[in-house]
Amino acid sequence: MGLELYLDLLSQPCRAVYIFAKKNGIPFELRPVEILRGQLVSKDFSQINNLCKVPALKDGDFILSESTAILIYLSSKYLTADHWYPSNLQARARIHEYLGWHADCVRGTFGVPFWTQVLALLIGVHLPEEKVQRNRAAMERALQQLEDKFLRDQAFLTGQHVTLADLMALEELIQPVAVGFDLFEGRPKLAAWRERLEAFLGTDLCQETHGLILNILEQAANKKIPDPAPEVYPYMLLRIAHDHVNEGSSWPDDGAQDTLGMPVWTQVRAAGGAAMPPELFLDLYSPPCRAIYIFALKNGIPFQLRPVELGRGEHLKPEFLKVNPLGKVPALRDGDFLLAESVAILLYLSRKYQTAEHWYPPELQARARVDEYLAWQHTAVQLPATNVYLCKSLLPHFSGQPVDQERLDRLMGKLRPALQHLDQEVLAAKPFLATEQVSLADLMAFTELMQPTAVGCDLFRDWPRLAAWRARVEAALGPELVQEAHKLVLQPRDPRDAQRDPKQAQELVHRLLERLASFSPTSEQNLEGQEIFRDDTAESEQPQGLPKCPVTLQSCQVASRPRFGVWQLWLVGVPNVCLNMGLELYLDLLSASCRAVYIFAKKNSIPFDFQFVDLLKGHHHSKEYIEINPLKKLPSLKDGRFILSESVAILFYLCRKYSTPSHWYPPDLHTRARVDEFMAWQHTAIQLPMSRILWIKMLIPRITGEEVPAEKTEQMLTEVRTNMQLFEEKFLQDKMFITGDHISLADLVALVEMMQPMGGNYNVFLNSSRLAEWRMRVELAIGSGLFWEAHDRLMKLAEWDCSTLDPMVKEKICVLLQKFR
């Protein structure tokens, strides 16, 4: 076979290759590839160019893609006239200079009008005029640079002769002309260049090549353009969402930005089972929704926006509950696959669309840092920041009452420790939260902290590092995109919202007051990170008050200098335990999170040094432990010099480092997303309520001698029962385990958290045989011996002699009790 050229003359680069070959008398066989009919993604063409792009060249067994490479190859092989691609070093360099600029400033910009005016309409997409005008401005800037930098007073772009640079430029500039944007009007210098170039190429050749594109509007008006094939929908959607596409029609370049500043979000009709882009159910008043919206736009991920107005209760309507039974936004629907929880959705999109590595780094410790923040932020940042916003904005808006300043100050105080930690610890040595570049951690933090700031509670004012970080994140995301995503929350709410449906407004006010009233220091952090249990005894004092840590030991040793005023224990019988700079886990098995880490490490024979930190004696507040974890929480991991907190992040880290069996954190995209979804949901829906039950059923009564009021107790038990039902219906369903037939990290974390009320003699499994059977399956998969070994300390909590408790600690617990009255 001779030379074959695979072309579609709707494509600018294809026309350049076609004209060059015809003008220079190069013999070739034309192999038409009709983009709109899906031939780019056909099996036959993918064997020619697996990038699924045109143009492509086949010369015997030699195959080549990319228009510039093809033009240079043809020029060299067929010894075309020297002016096309000069042999002179500097003249050739000028061509490469233009082609480099062309790729950045022309290629992805001048094709946009054709897509938005013609092809987008074929798949039901309409773009706002504001975005179209923004693209017009970008074209005007590029045209001015083309004249000033390249054309100047010359006949052609790089001198007095036609080159490959002129040919590539002409074909790009013809594209918007074909849909009514006459770029040459009012630019006599550029118009004269076009006239000279077309005269050189020949009128007949130009008309032959440009006939299809110049008649495109007439073809569209007469409905003679074929409907796009289903298989090209994703390609077209990605192209519309991007400003920069290689060679006519393909997936976008790495790092391509969105000139139009928007996704494809309008209704797109389904055709013949087309692979449609995912649907995102969002309300941009919500910080997690904004994070997903920004992430998708920034990375050119195609999606269909499905607005869900929380203020109108649309998240509780039957049609939305079919998408997310949890009644929450954001939610994602990708074909038949449904996913809730913002962190899970971000990770899913990152993996599916293979976004830039800095968002979720592949390097073990860098990824663990992102995981650490994403786990910590649920209760430390998201919950208090949202409550500040509700108190400052939403509650006054719908109730018609002024801001309760006392409540607002109290809620701001709840957020202050997180702000201090971010400013003084996390950002002290690096520009972003997890690594040297922006990541999912920064994106989530930014949108959450902007929520109170948008309504006048400036969270950055007193924290200079945090303020500088905010500026860096905004610059990395793009100020225009940030402004667009935050437009709703930054503008005052319409006062008529509260008047449209008084009954609905009244119900909303009731729910808001209930939520803000329930936001008390009874969270899991009270046991693992707050000021209630503080140990003021000397470091060398041996901890008292609880039975010895129930870890099964053949022997134990006391360190020569006890750390945190506690016993330092080394497990005996664990393979390859390294006592020097090995893996250390700082745990108290009274904590559900610690039990999950402990069970996972033991079950998978991961060697570690067990560092016992007694929560009930406040050893997590000791100076030595704060050097390990400034958040004063358990569990913590120390692996050489690498320190990590947050149980979910630690579990992911151990899973990756020690290559544990894949069922724990499955590699399959959808199955892994299911684990991520539960891990994100459980922080507030399972972990906090279960911990509260332990407080109200056991710790508070035993320490203070008084019962928590029955009304408050029942309120918390109702929350637990509701969330257990959601867990059963949404996550477990009729499956053996949460993800299917095998145990995963989700099952492990779920069960140890649900065991927490057992310490207060409350069994959450009694009313559901399905849950009880699942509990037994998880226990057997872990191993009953290991399971009960890990829970022994919790189950013996009733034996604790609380009379040994420090009087100051007891006083704090009594203050806590008053909050329930």
mmCIF file of C-alpha atoms in Angstrom, residues 284-295 342 346 373 377 381-382 385-386 389 433 440-454 459-460 469-470 473 477 481-482 485-486 489:
data_model
loop_
_atom_site.group_PDB
_atom_site.id
_atom_site.type_symbol
_atom_site.label_atom_id
_atom_site.label_comp_id
_atom_site.label_asym_id
_atom_site.label_seq_id
_atom_site.Cartn_x
_atom_site.Cartn_y
_atom_site.Cartn_z
ATOM 1 C CA LEU A 284 -23.878 25.433 45.347
ATOM 2 C CA TYR A 285 -24.905 26.808 48.726
ATOM 3 C CA SER A 286 -23.259 23.625 50.045
ATOM 4 C CA PRO A 287 -19.436 23.651 50.485
ATOM 5 C CA PRO A 288 -18.960 19.979 49.527
ATOM 6 C CA CYS A 289 -21.046 20.579 46.395
ATOM 7 C CA ARG A 290 -18.857 23.546 45.484
ATOM 8 C CA ALA A 291 -15.745 21.437 45.972
ATOM 9 C CA ILE A 292 -17.017 18.863 43.485
ATOM 10 C CA TYR A 293 -18.210 21.541 41.062
ATOM 11 C CA ILE A 294 -14.815 23.281 41.108
ATOM 12 C CA PHE A 295 -12.932 19.991 40.802
ATOM 13 C CA SER A 342 -18.329 14.383 48.729
ATOM 14 C CA LEU A 346 -14.001 13.406 44.527
ATOM 15 C CA TYR A 373 -7.051 15.773 56.350
ATOM 16 C CA GLN A 377 -12.168 17.642 58.525
ATOM 17 C CA VAL A 381 -13.923 21.768 60.207
ATOM 18 C CA GLN A 382 -17.039 20.866 58.242
ATOM 19 C CA ALA A 385 -18.053 25.802 60.025
ATOM 20 C CA THR A 386 -21.489 24.794 58.762
ATOM 21 C CA TYR A 389 -23.042 29.642 58.728
ATOM 22 C CA LEU A 433 -2.206 21.391 53.583
ATOM 23 C CA LEU A 440 -8.189 17.543 47.412
ATOM 24 C CA ALA A 441 -7.450 18.447 51.029
ATOM 25 C CA ASP A 442 -7.016 22.123 50.128
ATOM 26 C CA LEU A 443 -10.099 22.130 47.936
ATOM 27 C CA MET A 444 -12.334 20.721 50.679
ATOM 28 C CA ALA A 445 -10.866 23.024 53.333
ATOM 29 C CA PHE A 446 -11.166 26.101 51.129
ATOM 30 C CA THR A 447 -14.838 25.622 50.314
ATOM 31 C CA GLU A 448 -15.712 24.833 53.936
ATOM 32 C CA LEU A 449 -13.899 27.849 55.377
ATOM 33 C CA MET A 450 -15.397 30.138 52.752
ATOM 34 C CA GLN A 451 -18.890 29.332 54.007
ATOM 35 C CA PRO A 452 -18.809 31.414 57.224
ATOM 36 C CA THR A 453 -16.508 33.975 55.592
ATOM 37 C CA ALA A 454 -19.098 34.612 52.882
ATOM 38 C CA LEU A 459 -12.146 33.066 59.530
ATOM 39 C CA PHE A 460 -8.868 34.205 57.966
ATOM 40 C CA TRP A 469 -2.884 29.817 52.008
ATOM 41 C CA ARG A 470 -6.339 30.987 50.951
ATOM 42 C CA VAL A 473 -5.487 28.062 46.734
ATOM 43 C CA LEU A 477 -8.030 27.052 41.264
ATOM 44 C CA LEU A 481 -13.840 29.745 38.749
ATOM 45 C CA VAL A 482 -13.810 30.403 42.505
ATOM 46 C CA ALA A 485 -18.728 28.609 42.289
ATOM 47 C CA HIS A 486 -19.266 30.933 45.285
ATOM 48 C CA VAL A 489 -23.308 31.989 48.794
#
